[in-house]
Short mmCIF file of C-alpha atoms and ligand atoms in Angstrom, two decimals:
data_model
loop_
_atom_site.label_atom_id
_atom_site.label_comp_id
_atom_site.label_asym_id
_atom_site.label_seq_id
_atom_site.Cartn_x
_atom_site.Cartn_y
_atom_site.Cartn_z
CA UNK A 18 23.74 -19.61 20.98
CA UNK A 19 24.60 -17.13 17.97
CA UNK A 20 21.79 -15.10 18.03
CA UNK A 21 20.35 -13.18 14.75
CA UNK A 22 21.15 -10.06 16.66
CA UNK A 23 23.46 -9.11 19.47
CA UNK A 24 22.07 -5.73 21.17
CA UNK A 25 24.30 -6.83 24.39
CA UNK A 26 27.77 -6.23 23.24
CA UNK A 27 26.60 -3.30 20.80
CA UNK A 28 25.19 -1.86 24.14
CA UNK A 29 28.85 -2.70 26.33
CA UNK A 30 30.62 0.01 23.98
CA UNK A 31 28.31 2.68 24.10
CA UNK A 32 27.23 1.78 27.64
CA UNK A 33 28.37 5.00 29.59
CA UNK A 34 26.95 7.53 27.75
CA UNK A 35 23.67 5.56 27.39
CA UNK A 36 23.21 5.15 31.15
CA UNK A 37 24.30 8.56 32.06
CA UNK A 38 22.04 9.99 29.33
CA UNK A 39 19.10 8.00 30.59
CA UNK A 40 19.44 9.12 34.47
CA UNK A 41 19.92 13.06 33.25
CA UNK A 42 16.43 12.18 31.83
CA UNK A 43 14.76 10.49 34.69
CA UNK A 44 16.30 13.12 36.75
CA UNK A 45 15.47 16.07 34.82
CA UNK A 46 11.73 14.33 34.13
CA UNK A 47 11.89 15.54 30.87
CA UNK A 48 10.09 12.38 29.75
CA UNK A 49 8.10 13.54 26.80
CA UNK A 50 9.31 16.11 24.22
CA UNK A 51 12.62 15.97 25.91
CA UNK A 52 15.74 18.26 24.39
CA UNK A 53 17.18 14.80 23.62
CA UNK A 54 14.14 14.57 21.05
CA UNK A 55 14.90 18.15 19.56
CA UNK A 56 18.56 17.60 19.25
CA UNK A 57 18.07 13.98 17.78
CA UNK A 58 16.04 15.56 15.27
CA UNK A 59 18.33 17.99 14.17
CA UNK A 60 20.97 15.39 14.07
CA UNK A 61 19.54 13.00 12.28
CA UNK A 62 18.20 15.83 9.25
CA UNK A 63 21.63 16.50 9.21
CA UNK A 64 22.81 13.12 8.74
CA UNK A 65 19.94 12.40 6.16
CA UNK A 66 20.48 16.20 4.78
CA UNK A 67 16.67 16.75 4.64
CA UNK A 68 14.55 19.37 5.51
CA UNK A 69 12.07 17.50 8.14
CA UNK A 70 12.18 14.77 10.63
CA UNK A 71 9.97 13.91 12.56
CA UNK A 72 10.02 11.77 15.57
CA UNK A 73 6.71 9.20 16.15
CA UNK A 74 6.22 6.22 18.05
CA UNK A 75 7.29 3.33 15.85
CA UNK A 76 7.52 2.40 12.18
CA UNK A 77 4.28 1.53 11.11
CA UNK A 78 2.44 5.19 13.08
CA UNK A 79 5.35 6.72 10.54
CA UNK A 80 3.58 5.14 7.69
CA UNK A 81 -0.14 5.58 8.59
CA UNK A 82 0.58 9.41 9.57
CA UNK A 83 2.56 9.66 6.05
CA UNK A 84 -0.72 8.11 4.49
CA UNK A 85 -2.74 10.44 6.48
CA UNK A 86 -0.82 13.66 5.30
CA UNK A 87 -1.53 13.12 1.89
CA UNK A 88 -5.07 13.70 2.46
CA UNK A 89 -6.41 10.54 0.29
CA UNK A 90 -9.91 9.31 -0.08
CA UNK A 91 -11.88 5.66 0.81
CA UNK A 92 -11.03 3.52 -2.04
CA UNK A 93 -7.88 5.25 -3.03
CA UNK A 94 -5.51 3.05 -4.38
CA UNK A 95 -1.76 2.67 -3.06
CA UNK A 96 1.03 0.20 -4.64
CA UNK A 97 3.54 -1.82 -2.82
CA UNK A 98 5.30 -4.73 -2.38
CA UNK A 99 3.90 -7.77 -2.02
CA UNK A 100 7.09 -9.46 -0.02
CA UNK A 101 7.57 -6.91 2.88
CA UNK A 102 6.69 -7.19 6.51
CA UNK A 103 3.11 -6.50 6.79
CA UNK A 104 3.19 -2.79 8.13
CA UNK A 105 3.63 -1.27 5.37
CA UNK A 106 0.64 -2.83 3.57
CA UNK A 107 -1.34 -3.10 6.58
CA UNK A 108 -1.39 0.83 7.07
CA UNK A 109 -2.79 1.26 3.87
CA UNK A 110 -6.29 -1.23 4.44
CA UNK A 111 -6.52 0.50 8.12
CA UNK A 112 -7.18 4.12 6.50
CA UNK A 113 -9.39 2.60 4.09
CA UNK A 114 -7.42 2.40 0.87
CA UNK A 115 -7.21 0.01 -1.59
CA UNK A 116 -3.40 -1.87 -1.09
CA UNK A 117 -2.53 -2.98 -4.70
CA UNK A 118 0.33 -5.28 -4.11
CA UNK A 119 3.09 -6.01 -7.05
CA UNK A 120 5.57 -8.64 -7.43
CA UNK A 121 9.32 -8.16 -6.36
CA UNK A 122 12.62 -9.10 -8.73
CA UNK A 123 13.00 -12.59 -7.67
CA UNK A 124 17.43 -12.03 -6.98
CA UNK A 125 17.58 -8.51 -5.19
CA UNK A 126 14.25 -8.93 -3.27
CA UNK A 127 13.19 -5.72 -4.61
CA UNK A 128 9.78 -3.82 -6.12
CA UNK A 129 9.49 -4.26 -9.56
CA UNK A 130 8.83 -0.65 -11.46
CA UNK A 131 7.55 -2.30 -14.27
CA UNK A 132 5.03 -4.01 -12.60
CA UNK A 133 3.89 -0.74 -10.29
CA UNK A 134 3.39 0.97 -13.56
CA UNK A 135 1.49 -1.77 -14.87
CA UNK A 136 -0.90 -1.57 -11.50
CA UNK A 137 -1.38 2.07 -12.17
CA UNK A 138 -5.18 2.68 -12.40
CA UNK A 139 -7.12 6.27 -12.53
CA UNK A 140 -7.51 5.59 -8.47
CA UNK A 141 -3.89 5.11 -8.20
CA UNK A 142 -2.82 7.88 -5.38
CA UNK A 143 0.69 6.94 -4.39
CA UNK A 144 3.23 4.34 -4.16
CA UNK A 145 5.04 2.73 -1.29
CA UNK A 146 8.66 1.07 -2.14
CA UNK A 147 10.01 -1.15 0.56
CA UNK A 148 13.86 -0.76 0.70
CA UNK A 149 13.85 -4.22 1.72
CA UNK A 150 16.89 -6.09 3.64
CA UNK A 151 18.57 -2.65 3.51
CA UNK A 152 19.12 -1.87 -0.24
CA UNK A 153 17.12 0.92 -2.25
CA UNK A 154 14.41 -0.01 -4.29
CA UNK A 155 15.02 1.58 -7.91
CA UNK A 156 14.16 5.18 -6.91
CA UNK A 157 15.59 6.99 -10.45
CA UNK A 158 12.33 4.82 -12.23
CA UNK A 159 9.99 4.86 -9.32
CA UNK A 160 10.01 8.78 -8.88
CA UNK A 161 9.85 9.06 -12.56
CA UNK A 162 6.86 7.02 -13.14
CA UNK A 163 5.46 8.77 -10.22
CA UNK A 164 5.76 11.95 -11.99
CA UNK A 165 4.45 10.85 -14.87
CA UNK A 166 1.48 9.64 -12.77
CA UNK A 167 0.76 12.48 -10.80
CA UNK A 168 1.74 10.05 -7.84
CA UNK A 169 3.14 10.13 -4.38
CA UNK A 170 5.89 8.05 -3.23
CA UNK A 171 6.53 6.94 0.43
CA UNK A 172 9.46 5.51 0.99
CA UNK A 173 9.44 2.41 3.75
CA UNK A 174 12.79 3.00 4.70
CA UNK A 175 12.74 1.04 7.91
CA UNK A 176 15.66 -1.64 7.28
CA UNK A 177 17.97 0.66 5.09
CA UNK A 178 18.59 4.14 6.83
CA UNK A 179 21.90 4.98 5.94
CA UNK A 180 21.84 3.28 2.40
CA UNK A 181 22.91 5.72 -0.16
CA UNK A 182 20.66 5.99 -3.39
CA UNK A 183 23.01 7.14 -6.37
CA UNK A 184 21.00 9.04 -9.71
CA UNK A 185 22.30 8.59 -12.52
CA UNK A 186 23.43 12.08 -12.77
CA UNK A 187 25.58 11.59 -10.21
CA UNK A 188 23.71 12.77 -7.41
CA UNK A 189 23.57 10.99 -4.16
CA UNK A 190 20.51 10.90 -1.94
CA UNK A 191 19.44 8.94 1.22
CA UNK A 192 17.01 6.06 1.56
CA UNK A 193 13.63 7.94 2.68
CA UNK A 194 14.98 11.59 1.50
CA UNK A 195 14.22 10.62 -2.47
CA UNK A 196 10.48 10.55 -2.45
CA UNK A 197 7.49 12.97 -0.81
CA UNK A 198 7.82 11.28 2.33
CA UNK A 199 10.27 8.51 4.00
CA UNK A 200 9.35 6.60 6.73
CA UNK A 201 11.66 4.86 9.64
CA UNK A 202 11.61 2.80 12.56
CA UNK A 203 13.87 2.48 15.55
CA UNK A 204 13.07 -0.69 16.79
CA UNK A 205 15.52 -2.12 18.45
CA UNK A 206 16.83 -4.62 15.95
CA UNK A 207 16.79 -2.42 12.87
CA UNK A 208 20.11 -0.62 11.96
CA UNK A 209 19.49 2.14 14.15
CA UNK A 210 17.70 0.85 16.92
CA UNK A 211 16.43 2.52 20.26
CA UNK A 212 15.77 0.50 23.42
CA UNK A 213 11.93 -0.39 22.74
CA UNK A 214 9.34 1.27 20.16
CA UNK A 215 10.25 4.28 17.94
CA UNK A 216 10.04 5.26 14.66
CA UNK A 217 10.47 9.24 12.32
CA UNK A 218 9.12 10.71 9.25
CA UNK A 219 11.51 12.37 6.85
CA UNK A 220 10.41 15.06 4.25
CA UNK A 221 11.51 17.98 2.11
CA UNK A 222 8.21 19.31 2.02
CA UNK A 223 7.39 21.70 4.30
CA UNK A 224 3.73 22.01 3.88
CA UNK A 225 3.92 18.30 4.70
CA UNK A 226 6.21 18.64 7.37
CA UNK A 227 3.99 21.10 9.26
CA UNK A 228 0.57 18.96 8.24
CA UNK A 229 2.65 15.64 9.55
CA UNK A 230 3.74 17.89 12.97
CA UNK A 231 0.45 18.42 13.53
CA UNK A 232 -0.99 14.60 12.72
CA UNK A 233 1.16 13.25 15.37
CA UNK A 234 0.01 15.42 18.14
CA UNK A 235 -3.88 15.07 17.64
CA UNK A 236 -3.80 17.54 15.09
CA UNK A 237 -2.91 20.25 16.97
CA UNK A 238 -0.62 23.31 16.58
CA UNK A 239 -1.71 25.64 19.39
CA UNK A 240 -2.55 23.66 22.62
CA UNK A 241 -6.35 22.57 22.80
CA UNK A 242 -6.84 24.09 19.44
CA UNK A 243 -7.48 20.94 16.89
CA UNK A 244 -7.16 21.29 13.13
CA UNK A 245 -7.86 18.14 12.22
CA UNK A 246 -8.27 14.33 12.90
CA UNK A 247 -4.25 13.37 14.47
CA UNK A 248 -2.75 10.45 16.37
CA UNK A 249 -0.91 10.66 19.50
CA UNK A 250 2.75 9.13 18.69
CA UNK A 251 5.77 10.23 20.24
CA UNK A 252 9.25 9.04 20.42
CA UNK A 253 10.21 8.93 24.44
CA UNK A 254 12.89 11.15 25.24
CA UNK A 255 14.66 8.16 26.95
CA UNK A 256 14.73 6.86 23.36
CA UNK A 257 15.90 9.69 21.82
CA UNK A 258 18.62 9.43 24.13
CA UNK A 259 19.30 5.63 23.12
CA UNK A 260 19.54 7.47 19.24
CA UNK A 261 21.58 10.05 19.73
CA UNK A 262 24.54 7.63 21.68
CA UNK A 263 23.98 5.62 18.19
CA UNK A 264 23.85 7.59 15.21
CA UNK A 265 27.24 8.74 15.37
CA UNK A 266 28.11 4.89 14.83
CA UNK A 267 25.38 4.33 12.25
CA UNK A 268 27.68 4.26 8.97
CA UNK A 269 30.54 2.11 11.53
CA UNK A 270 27.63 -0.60 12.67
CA UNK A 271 26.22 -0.44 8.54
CA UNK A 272 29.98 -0.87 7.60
CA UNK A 273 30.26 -3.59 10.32
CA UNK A 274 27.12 -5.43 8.71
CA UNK A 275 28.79 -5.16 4.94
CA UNK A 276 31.92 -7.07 6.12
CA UNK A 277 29.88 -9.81 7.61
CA UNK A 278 27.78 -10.35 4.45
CA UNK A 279 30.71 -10.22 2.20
CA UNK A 280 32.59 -12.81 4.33
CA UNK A 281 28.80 -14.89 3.92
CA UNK A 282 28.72 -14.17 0.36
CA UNK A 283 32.96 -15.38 -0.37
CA UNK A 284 31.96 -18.68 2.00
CA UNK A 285 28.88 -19.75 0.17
CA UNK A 286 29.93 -18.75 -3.93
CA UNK A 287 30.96 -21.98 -4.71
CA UNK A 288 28.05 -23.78 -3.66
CA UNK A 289 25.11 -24.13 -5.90
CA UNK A 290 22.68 -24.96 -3.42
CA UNK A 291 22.69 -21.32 -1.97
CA UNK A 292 22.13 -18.44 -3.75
CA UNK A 293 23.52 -15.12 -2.29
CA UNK A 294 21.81 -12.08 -2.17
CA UNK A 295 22.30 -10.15 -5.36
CA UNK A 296 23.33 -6.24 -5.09
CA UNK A 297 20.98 -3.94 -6.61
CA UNK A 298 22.03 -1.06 -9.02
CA UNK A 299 22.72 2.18 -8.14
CA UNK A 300 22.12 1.71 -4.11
CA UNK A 301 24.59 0.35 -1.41
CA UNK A 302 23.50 -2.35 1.06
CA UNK A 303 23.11 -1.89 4.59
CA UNK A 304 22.20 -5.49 5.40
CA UNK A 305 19.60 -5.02 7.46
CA UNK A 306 18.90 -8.84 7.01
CA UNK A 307 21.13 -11.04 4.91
CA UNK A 308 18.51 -13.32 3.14
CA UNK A 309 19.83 -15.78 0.96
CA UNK A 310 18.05 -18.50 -1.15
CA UNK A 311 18.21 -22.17 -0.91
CA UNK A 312 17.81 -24.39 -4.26
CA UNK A 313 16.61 -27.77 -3.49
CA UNK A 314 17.09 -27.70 0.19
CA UNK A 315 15.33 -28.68 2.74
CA UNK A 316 15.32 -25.21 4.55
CA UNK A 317 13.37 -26.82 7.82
CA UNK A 318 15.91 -29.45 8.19
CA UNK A 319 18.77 -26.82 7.66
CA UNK A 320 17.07 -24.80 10.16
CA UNK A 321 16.95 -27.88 12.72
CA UNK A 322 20.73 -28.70 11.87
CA UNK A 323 22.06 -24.78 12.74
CA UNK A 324 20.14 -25.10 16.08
CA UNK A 325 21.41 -28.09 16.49
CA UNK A 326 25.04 -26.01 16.59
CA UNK A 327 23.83 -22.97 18.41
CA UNK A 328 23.18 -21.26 15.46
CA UNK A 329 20.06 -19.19 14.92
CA UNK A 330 17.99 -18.63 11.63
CA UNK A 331 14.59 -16.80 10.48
CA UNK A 332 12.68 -16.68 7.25
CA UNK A 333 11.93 -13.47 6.37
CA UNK A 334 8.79 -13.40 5.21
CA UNK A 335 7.45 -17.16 4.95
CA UNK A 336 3.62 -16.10 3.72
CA UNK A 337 3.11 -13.58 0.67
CA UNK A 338 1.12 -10.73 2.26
CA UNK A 339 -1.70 -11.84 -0.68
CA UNK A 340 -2.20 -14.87 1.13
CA UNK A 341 -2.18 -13.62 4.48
CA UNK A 342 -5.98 -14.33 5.88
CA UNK A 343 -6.03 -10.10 7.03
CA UNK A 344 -6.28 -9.35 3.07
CA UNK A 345 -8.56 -12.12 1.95
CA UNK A 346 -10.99 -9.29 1.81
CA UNK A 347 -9.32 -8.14 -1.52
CA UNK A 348 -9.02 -11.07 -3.65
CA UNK A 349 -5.64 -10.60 -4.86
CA UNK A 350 -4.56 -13.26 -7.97
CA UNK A 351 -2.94 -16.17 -6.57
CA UNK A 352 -0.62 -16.06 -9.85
CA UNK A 353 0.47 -12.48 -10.55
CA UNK A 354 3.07 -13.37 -7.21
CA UNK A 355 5.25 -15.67 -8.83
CA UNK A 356 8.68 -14.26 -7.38
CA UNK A 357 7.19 -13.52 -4.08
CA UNK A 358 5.56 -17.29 -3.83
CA UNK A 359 8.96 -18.98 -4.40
CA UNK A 360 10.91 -16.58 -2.03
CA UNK A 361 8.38 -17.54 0.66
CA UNK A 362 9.64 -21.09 0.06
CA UNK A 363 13.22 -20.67 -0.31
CA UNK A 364 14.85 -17.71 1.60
CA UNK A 365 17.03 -18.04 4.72
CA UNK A 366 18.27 -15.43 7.21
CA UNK A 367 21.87 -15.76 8.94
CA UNK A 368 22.50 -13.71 11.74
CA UNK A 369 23.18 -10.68 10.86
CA UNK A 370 24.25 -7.90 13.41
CA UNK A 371 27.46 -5.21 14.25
CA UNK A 372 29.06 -7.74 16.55
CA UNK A 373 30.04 -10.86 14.20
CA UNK A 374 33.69 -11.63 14.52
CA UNK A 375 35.25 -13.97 11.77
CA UNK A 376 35.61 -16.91 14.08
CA UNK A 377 31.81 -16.62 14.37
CA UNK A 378 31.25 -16.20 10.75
CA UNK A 379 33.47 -18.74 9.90
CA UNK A 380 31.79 -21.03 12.43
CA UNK A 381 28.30 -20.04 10.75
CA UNK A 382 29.12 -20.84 7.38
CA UNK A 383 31.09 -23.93 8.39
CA UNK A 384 27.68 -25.57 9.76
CA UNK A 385 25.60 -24.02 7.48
CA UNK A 386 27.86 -26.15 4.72
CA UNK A 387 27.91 -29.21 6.64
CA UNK A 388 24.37 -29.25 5.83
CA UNK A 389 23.87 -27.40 2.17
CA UNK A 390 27.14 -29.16 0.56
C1 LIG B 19 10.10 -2.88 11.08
C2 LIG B 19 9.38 -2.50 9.86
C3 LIG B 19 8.25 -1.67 9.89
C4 LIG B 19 7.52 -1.28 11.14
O1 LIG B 19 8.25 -0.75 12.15
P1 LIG B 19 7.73 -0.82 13.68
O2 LIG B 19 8.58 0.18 14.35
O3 LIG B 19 7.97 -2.21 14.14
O4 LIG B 19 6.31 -0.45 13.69
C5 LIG B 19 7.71 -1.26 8.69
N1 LIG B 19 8.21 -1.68 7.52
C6 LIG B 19 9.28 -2.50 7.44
C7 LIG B 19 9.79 -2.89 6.11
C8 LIG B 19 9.89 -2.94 8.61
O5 LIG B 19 10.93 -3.77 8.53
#
């Protein structure tokens, strides 16, 4: 079977200094707060090149903890994306705030700005852009409507690290380092992956960077002394360990994930059933996912067909997040989702990983046109 990802042979290449690594921890018991999760730290802010990271214990802790450094009140209103996994709305209803959720463009997958700055209300506190699939959101407009707003911006940046945002004065910025506060997660299947649950916080803020140090350690900065209401989430040192082997590779494995969708892209051009997925502006693409629509397809069938041939597939996301029965509660407008709804219905994943030869791709493609022809 050709799985959607393939952590084995990733592992193989890497495999010496992972093990070795590990048993230096379990040896040393250094567990928890390790010097693997100090130095991983520092390597990773240098990769980013911003001020603060820090390490927590999966993606969606690095969003609530964001959310709870910004010091918001019940009934405070956030803006996202309505076609995202469900973390990074679902962090926003636990701490009590309102999630206002806006359509996405309906060919790069992305938030709309002009419909966050349409949402914008006098309750409106901050905004959330999903770099969804692995390409930036448009961050030039978002952060400038955000000004203009008096509005905070947290970047979900947990299936594009290592995308590179470009300004249109030629600066260059990384996904998550653009807005207050960006927010990651190592699980193992995202582009930098650790062995089980991890996740970091990125900011160039450093009032925020202490106040998020001290949310993810029960608000604490001396021992026993508490400042305020924290969490406790921690990235293992094992899994900092995991990180470090991989980062070094991180712009080889997003490299390794281009090729592969460009070969997709070149195999499926000529066929009008399938529409590729469409390069935003002024951001590269790490292909976290490569999502592609179907037009008049029956994507169930399709699905059937490349399991049929050993060939996995996932739909990524099949229900809106406004019709998801966990946000009933807030009577969202079945029609202001228009671009979301039909994604739901048409979008396909391939498998998508750092190990996909061109025997497999071709193989891919070959039965997915069989089907789609
Ligand atoms: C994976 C993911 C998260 C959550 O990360 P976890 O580490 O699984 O908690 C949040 N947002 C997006 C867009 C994700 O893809």
């Amino acid at each position: 079977m050709i799985q959607m990802v393939d952590l084995k042979s990733q592992y193989l290449k890497i495999k010496d200094e992972i093990d070795s690594g590990i048993a230096r921890v379990i040896e040393n018991t250094e567990f928890i707060n390790g010097q693997d999760v100090k130095d991983f730290r520092t390597e990773l802010a240098s990769y980013l090149n911003v001020g603060n990271v820090i390490t927590c214990g999966n993606g969606t802790d690095a969003l609530q903890i964001a959310l709870m450094a910004l010091g918001l009140k019940p009934g405070d209103e956030v803006i996202s994306a309505d076609f995202t996994f469900i973390a990074t709305v679902e962090t926003i209803a636990l701490l009590q705030l309102k999630p206002v959720m806006v359509d996405v463009d309906p060919e790069t997958y992305l938030i709309n700005p002009d419909e966050i700055e349409k949402a914008i209300t006098p309750r409106t506190k901050a905004i959330i852009p999903v770099h969804l699939f692995g390409q930036c959101a448009d961050m030039e407009r978002i952060m400038d409507i955000a000004k203009r707003h008096n509005l905070y911006v947290i970047e979900d940046t947990a299936q594009a690290i290592g995308s590179d945002y470009h300004f249109s004065d030629g600066t260059v910025k990384k996904a998550g380092t653009i807005g207050h506060i960006g927010c990651t997660s190592f699980f193992p299947s995202k582009n930098l992956g650790c062995y089980g649950d991890g996740g970091a916080i990125f900011t160039n803020d450093a009032e925020l960077a202490e106040k998020i140090s001290s949310i993810v350690n029960h608000g604490m900065k001396v021992r026993y002394h508490h400042d305020r209401i924290g969490v406790n989430s921690r990235l293992d040192t094992i899994q900092a360990v995991v990180l470090r082997a991989k980062l070094p590779h991180l712009d080889e494995y997003n490299n390794a994930r281009r090729t592969a969708a460009d070969y997709y892209d070149k195999a499926f051009a000529n066929c009008h059933k399938i529409s590729t997925p469409k390069r935003a502006q002024n951001t590269t693409h790490t292909f976290h996912q490569y999502v592609m629509r179907l037009n008049g397809v029956d994507r169930t069938a399709l699905m059937e067909h490349l399991k049929a041939k050993g060939v996995a597939s996932a739909v990524y996301y099949p229900i809106p997040l406004h019709k998801q029965k966990a946000f009933q509660g807030f009577e969202y407008n079945p029609n202001a989702f228009p671009n979301t709804d039909k994604l739901c219905e048409s979008v396909i994943a391939l498998p998508m990983n750092t190990e996909l030869s061109k025997e497999t791709l071709k193989y891919i493609t070959d039965s997915v046109l069989e089907f789609v022809r």
